Short mmCIF file of C-alpha atoms in Angstrom, two decimals:
data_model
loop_
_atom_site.label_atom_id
_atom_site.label_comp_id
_atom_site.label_asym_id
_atom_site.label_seq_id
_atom_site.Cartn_x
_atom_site.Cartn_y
_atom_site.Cartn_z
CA UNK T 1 -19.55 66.99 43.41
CA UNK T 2 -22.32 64.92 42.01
CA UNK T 3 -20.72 61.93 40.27
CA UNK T 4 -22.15 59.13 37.48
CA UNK T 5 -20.05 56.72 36.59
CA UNK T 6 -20.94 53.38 35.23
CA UNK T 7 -18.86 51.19 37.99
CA UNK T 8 -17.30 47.75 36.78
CA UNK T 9 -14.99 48.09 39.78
CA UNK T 10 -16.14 48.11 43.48
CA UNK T 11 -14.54 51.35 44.58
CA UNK T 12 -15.69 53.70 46.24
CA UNK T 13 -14.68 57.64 45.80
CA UNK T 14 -13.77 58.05 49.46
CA UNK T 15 -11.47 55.03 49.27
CA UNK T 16 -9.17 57.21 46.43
CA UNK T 17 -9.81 60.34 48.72
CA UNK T 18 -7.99 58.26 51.54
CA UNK T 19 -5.16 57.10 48.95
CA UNK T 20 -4.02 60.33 47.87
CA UNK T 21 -3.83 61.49 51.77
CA UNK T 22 -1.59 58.23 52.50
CA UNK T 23 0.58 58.78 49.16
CA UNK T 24 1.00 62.63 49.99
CA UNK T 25 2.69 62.30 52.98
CA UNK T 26 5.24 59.30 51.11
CA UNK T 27 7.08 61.87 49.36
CA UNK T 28 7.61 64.05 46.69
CA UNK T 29 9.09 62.67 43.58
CA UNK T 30 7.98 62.94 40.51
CA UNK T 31 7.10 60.88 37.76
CA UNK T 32 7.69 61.04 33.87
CA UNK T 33 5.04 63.92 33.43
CA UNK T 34 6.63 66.33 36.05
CA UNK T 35 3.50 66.65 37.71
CA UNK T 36 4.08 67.72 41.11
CA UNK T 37 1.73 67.85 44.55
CA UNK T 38 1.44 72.10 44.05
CA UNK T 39 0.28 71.37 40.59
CA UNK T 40 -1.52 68.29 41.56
CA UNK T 41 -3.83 70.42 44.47
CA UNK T 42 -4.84 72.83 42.13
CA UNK T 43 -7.88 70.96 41.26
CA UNK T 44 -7.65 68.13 43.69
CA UNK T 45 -11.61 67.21 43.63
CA UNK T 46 -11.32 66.97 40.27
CA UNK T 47 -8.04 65.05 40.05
CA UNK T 48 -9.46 62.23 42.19
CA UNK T 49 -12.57 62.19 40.39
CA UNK T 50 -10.35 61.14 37.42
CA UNK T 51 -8.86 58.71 39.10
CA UNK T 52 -11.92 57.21 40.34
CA UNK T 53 -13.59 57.55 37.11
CA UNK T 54 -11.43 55.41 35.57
CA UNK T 55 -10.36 52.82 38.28
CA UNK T 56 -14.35 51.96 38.80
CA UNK T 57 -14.56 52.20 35.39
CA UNK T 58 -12.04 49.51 34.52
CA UNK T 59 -10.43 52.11 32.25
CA UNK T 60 -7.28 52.74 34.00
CA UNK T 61 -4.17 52.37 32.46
CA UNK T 62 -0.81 53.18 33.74
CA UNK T 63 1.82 55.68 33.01
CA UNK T 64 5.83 54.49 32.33
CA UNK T 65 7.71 54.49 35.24
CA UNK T 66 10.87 56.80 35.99
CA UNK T 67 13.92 55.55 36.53
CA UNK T 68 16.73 57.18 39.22
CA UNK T 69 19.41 55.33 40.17
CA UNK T 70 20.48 55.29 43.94
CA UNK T 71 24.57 54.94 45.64
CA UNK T 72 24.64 51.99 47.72
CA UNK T 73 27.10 51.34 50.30
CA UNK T 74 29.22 49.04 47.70
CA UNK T 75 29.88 51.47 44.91
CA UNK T 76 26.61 50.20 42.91
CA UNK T 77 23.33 51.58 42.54
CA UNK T 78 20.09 50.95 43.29
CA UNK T 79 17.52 50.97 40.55
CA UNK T 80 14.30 52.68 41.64
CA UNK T 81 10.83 53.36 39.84
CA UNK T 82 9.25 56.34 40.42
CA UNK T 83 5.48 56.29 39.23
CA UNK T 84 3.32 59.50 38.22
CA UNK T 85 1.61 60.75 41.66
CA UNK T 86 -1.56 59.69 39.70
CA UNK T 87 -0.44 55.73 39.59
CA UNK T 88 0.84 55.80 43.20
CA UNK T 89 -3.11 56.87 44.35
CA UNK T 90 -4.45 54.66 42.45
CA UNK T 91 -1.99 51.96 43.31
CA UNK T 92 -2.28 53.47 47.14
CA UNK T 93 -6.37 51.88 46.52
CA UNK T 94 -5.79 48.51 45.41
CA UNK T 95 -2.92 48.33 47.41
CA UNK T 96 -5.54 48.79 50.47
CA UNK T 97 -8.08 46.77 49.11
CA UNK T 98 -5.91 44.09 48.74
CA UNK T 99 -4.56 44.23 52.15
CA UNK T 100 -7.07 44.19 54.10
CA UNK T 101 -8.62 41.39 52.50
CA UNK T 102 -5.21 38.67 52.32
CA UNK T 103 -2.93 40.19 55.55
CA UNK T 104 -4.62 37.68 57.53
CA UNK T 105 -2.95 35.58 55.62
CA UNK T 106 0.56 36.09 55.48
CA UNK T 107 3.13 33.98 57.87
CA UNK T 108 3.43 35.52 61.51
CA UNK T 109 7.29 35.92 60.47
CA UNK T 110 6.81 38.41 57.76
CA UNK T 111 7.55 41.61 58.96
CA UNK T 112 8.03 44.00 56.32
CA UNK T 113 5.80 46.63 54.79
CA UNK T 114 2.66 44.93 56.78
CA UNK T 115 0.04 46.69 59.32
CA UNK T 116 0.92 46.52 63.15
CA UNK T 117 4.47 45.40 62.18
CA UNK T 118 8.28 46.46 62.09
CA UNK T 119 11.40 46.14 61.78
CA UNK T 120 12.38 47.03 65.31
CA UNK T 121 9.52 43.63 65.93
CA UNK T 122 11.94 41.80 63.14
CA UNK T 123 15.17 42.43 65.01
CA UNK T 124 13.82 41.74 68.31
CA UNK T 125 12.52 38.12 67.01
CA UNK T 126 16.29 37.36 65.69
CA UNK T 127 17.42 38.27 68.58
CA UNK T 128 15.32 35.75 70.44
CA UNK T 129 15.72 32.95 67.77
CA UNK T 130 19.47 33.01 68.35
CA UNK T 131 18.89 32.95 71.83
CA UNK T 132 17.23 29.51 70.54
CA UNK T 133 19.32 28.28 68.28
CA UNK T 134 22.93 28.24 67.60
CA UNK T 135 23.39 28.51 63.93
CA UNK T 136 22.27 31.34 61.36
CA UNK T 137 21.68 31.52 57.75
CA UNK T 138 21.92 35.45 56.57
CA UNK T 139 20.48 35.02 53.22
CA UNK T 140 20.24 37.78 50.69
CA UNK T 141 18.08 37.19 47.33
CA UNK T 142 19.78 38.41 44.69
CA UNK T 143 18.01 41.65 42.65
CA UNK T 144 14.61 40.35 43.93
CA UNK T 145 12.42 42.73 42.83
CA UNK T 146 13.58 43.08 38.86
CA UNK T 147 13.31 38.51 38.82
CA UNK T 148 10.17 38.50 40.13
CA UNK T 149 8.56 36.14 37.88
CA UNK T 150 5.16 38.24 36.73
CA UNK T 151 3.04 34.99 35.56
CA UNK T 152 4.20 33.58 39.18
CA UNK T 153 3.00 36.76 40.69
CA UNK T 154 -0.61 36.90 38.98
CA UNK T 155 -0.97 33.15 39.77
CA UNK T 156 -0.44 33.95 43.22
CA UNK T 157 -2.94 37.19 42.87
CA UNK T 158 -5.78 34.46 41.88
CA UNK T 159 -4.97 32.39 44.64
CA UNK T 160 -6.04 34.56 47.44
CA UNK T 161 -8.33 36.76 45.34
CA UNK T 162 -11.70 36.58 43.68
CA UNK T 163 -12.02 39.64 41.61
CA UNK T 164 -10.95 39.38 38.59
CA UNK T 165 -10.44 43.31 38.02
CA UNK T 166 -7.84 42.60 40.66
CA UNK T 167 -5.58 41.01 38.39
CA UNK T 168 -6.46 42.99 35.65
CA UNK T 169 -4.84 46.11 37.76
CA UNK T 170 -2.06 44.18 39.08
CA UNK T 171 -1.03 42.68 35.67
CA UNK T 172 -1.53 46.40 34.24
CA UNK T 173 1.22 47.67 36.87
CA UNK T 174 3.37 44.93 36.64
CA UNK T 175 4.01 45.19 32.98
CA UNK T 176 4.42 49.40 33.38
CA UNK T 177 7.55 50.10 31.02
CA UNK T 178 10.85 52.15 32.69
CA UNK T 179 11.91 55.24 31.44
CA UNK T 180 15.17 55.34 30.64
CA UNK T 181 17.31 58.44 31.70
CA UNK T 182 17.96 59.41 28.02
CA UNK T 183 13.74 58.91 27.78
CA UNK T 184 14.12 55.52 25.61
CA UNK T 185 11.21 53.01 27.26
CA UNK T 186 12.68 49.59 28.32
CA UNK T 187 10.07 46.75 28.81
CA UNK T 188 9.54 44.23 31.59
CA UNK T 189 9.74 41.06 29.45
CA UNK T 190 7.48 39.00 31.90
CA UNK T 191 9.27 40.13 35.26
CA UNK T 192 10.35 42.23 38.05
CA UNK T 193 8.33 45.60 39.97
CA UNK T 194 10.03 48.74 40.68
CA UNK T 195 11.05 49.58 43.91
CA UNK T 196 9.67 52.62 44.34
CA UNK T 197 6.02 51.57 43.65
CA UNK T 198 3.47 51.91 45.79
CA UNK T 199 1.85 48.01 45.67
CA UNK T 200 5.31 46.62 44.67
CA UNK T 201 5.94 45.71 48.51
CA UNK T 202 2.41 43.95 49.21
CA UNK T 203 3.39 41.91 45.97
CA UNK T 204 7.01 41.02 47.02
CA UNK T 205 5.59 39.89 50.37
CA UNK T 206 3.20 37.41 48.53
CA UNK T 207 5.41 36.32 45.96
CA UNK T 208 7.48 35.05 48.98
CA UNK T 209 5.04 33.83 50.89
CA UNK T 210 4.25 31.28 48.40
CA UNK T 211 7.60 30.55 47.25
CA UNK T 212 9.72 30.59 50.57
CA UNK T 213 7.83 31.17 54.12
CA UNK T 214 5.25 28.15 53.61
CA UNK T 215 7.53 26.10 52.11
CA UNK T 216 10.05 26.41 54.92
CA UNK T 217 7.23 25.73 57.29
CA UNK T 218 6.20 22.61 55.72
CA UNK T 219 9.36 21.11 54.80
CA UNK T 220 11.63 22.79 57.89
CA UNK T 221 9.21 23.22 60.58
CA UNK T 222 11.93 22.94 63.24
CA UNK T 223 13.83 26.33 62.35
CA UNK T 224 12.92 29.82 62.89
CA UNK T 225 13.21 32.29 60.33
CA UNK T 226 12.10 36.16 60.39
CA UNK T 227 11.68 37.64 56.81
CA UNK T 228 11.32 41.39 56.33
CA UNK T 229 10.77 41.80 52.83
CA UNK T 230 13.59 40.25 50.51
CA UNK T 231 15.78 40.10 53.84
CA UNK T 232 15.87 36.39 55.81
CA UNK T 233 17.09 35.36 58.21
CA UNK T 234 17.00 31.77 59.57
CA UNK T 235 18.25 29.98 62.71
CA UNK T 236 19.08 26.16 62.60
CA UNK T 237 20.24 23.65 65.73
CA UNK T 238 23.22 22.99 64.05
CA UNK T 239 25.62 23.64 61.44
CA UNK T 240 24.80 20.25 59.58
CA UNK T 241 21.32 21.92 59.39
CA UNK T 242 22.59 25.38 58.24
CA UNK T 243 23.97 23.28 55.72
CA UNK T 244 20.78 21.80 54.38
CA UNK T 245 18.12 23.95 54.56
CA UNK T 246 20.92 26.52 52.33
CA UNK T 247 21.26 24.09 49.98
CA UNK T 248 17.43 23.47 49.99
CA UNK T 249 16.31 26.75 49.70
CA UNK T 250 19.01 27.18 46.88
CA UNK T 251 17.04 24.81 44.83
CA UNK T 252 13.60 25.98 45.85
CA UNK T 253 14.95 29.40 45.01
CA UNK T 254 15.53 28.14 41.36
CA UNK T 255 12.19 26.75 41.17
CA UNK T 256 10.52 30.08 41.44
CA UNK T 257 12.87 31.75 39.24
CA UNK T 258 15.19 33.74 41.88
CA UNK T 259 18.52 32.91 43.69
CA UNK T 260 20.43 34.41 46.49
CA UNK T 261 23.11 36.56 46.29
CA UNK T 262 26.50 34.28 47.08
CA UNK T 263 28.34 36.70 48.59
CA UNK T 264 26.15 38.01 50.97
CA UNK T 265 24.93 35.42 52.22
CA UNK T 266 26.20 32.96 55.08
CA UNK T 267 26.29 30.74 57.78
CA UNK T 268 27.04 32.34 61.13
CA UNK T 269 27.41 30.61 64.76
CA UNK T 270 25.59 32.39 67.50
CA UNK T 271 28.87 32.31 69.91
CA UNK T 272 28.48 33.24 73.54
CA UNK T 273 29.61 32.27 77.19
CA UNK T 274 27.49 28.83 76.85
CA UNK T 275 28.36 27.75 73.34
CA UNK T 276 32.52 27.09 73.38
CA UNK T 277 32.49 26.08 69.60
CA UNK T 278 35.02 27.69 67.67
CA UNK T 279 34.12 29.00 64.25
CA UNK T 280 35.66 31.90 61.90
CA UNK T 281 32.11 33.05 61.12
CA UNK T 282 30.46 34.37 64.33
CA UNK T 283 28.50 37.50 63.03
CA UNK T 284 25.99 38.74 60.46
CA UNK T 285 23.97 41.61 59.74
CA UNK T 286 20.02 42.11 59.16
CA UNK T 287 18.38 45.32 59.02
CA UNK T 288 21.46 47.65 59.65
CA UNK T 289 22.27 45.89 62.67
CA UNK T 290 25.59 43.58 63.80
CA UNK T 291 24.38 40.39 65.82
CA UNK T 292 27.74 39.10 67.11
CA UNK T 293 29.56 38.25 70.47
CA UNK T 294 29.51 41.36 72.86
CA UNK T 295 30.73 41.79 76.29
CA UNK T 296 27.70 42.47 78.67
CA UNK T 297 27.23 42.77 82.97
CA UNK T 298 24.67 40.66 84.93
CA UNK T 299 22.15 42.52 86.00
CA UNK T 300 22.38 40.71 89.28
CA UNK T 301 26.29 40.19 89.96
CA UNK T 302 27.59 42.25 88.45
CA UNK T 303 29.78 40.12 86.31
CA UNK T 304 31.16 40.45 82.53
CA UNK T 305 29.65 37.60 80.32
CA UNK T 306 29.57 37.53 76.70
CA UNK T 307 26.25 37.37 74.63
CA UNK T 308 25.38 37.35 71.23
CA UNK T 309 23.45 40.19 70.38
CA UNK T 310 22.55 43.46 68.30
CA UNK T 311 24.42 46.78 68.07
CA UNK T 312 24.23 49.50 64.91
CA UNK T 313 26.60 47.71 62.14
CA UNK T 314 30.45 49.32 61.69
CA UNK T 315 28.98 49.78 58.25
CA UNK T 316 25.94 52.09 59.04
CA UNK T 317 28.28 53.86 61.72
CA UNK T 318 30.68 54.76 59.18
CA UNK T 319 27.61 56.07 57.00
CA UNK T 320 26.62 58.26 60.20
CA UNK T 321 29.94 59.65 60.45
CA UNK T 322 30.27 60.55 57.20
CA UNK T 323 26.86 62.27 56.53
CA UNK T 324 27.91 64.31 59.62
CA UNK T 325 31.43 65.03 58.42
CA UNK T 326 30.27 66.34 55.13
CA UNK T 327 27.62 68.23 56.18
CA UNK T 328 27.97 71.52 53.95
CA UNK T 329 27.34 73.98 56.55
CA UNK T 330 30.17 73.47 58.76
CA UNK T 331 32.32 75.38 56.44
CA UNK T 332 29.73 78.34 56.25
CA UNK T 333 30.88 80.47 59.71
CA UNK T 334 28.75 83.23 58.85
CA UNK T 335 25.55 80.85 59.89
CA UNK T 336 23.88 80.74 63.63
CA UNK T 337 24.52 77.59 65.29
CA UNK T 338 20.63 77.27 65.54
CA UNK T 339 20.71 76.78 61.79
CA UNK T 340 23.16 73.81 61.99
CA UNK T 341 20.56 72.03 64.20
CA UNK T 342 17.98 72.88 61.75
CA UNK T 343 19.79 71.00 59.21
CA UNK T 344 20.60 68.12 60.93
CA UNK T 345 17.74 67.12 63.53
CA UNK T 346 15.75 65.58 61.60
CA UNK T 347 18.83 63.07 60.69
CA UNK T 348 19.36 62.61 64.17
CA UNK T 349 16.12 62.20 65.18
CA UNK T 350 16.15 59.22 62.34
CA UNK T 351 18.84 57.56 63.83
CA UNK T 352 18.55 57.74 67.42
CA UNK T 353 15.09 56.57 67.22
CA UNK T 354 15.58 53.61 64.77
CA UNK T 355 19.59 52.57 65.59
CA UNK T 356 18.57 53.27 69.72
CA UNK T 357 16.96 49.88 69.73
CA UNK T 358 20.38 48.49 70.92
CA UNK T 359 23.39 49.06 72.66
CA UNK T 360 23.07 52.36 73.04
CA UNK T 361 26.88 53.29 73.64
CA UNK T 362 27.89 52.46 70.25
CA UNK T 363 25.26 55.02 69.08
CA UNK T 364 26.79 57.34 71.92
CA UNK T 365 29.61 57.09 70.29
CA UNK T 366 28.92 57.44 66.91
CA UNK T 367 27.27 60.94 67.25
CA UNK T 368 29.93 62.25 69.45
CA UNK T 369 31.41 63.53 65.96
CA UNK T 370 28.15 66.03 66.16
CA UNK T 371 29.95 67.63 68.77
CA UNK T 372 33.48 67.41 67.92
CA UNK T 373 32.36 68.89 64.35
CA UNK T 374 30.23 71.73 66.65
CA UNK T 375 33.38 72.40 68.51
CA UNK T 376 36.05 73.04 65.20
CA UNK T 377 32.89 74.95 63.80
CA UNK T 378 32.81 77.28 66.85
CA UNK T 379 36.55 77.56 66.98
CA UNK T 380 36.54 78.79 63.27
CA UNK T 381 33.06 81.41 63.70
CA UNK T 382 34.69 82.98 66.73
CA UNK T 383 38.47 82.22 65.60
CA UNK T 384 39.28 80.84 69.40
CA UNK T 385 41.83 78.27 70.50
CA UNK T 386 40.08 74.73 70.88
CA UNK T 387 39.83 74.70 74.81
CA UNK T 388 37.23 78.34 74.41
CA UNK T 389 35.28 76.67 71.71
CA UNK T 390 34.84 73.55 74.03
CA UNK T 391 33.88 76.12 76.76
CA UNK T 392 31.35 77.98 74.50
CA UNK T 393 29.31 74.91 73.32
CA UNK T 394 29.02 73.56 76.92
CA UNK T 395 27.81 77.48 77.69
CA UNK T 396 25.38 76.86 74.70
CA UNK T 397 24.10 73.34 75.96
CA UNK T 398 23.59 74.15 79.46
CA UNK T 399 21.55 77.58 78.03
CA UNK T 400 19.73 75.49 75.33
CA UNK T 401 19.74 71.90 75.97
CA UNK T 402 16.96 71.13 73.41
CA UNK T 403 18.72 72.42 70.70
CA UNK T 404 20.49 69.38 68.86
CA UNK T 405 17.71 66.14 69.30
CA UNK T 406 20.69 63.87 70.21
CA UNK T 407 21.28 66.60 73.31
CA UNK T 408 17.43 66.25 74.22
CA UNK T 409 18.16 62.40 74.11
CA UNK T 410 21.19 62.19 76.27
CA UNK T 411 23.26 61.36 73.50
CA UNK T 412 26.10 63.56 73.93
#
């Protein structure tokens, strides 16, 4: 396609080719024109070329963004905003440009949503910490990406960016409207980015790299803290300290127009065989995982100790159990089994290879109930007593032990 466009922006067409390849494989919602990937890669040449058009052009504008509401664990929702596929490429572009130009930058304990870094690294650096230290502040910031403070944002934009059509784009984003579910628009009012945008992570991570992780590491150099996203986590020497840096970060929380979320956050004690203080609080949770007191052997001798380390949360088990217990197609008999491992490998696959990370028994455990629900599914197809269904699926797994991804794992 031969192209003239008079550029104001330094972007290239094959940098928008490269964003829609990244943003296709994110997912498939749509935003508030319906406009789906089929529809979409009809004309995909010419799509871009739109896209590009206007982002070099300095002509881009934004579309509202959609709101869907999502069940958390607690009976609430969470709020998520879905742009147009069209804003997610063209976010997907400055989103790279940005990144590779202020990564560098960020605090070696920032974890989430960053290149060459995850959250299995994030749990694995808690884990050491309270190895380290003895005390933990589980700190939750309350609704953190509707408060985030949009002037505070573009001042931060400046900071560690020249270009001016930089914050032109980001401001442009950042002050999208959300479509209500009965289609009334509902304006920003000077703060927050949907989750659910593309950029809204790289800006979350430098809001609070300004506001929190260089501040604790000027004013609290002697803790460790590992951030992924709004999630922190800091360990303290004692519980004196706990006490302070809370209250500290309380107020510096204020300053930059957010505050934590009282009741989920606290002060834990890293309890195990070498620390004999007794404390009611000797737990948290950070990334869908329980650090707490567990029983362990040495290695060496042999011998039970207890340490204080990471295991899938009772919360996220339950969650487990339950997605397998209401799986639909137990109560269809007429299916093949091979269609019941259709539906749920890619689930188990999911788990096994994120929750895996530790204490692998617990996760044994937990997907047991694939079996148990295999067995009363069998007993029902072939209407046999309990003891012959049992029989059957151990005929089935020893004919076909790839079939479930938890079987090809060892986790049955």
């Amino acid at each position: 396609m031969n192209v003239h466009v008079k550029k104001t922006v330094p972007i290239e067409f094959l940098q928008v080719v490269k964003a829609y390849r990244k943003v296709k494989k994110g997912g498939k919602a749509v935003g508030i024109d319906n406009e789906n990937w089929a529809e979409f890669d009809k004309q995909p040449e010419r799509n871009l070329y739109v896209i590009w058009n206007r982002l070099a052009s300095g002509s881009y504008h934004p579309q509202a963004v959609r709101e869907v509401e999502i069940p958390k664990k607690d009976g609430k929702v969470r709020k998520l905003g879905i742009p147009t596929l069209r804003d997610r490429i063209a976010q997907q572009v400055l989103k790279d440009y940005m990144e590779n130009r202020i990564d560098h930058l960020f605090h070696d304990n920032s974890y989430g949503y960053r290149p060459l870094k995850s959250a299995h690294d994030a749990l694995e650096q808690v884990r050491q910490n309270c190895f380290k230290q003895d005390w933990v502040i589980d700190m939750d910031i309350s609704k953190f990406f509707d408060e985030m403070d949009h002037e505070l944002v573009l001042k931060a934009v400046e900071h560690v960016m020249d270009e001016k059509w930089v914050k032109l784009y980001v401001g442009r984003w950042l002050r999208m409207p959300i479509q209500k579910k009965d289609g009334t628009l509902q304006q920003k009012e000077g703060k927050g980015t949907p989750q659910g945008g593309v950029i809204s992570p790289l800006l979350a991570n430098l809001y609070l790299h300004f506001s929190l992780d260089m501040w604790l590491s000027k004013h609290y150099p002697q803790v460790n803290f590992v951030r992924y996203a709004d999630d922190i986590v800091i360990n303290c020497n004692s519980k004196e300290e706990s006490e302070t840096v809370l209250e500290a970060v309380k107020q510096r929380l204020s300053e930059v127009k957010l505050q934590f979320n009282e009741s989920k956050t606290r002060i834990a004690y890293c309890k195990d065989y070498k620390r004999k203080g007794n404390y009611e609080i000797v737990k948290f949770e950070f990334l869908g995982f329980s650090y707490q007191p567990r029983a362990r052997i040495g290695k060496f001798d042999g011998l039970k100790y207890m340490a204080f380390t990471a295991k899938i949360s009772q919360s996220n088990q339950k969650r487990i159990r339950e997605v397998i217990r209401e799986n639909k197609l137990w109560n269809n008999t007429t299916l093949d089994i091979m269609d019941i491992a259709k539906s749920l490998n890619m689930k188990l696959s999911g788990w096994i290879n994120y929750y895996s990370k530790y204490s692998k028994r617990t996760l044994r455990r937990t997907l047991s109930k694939v079996d148990i629900r295999l067995i009363k599914w069998l007993k029902s197809k072939h209407k046999i007593g309990s003891r012959k269904s049992s029989a059957k699926l151990k005929q089935i797994k020893q004919v076909n032990p790839n079939l479930f991804y938890h079987w090809q794992k060892g986790y049955c």
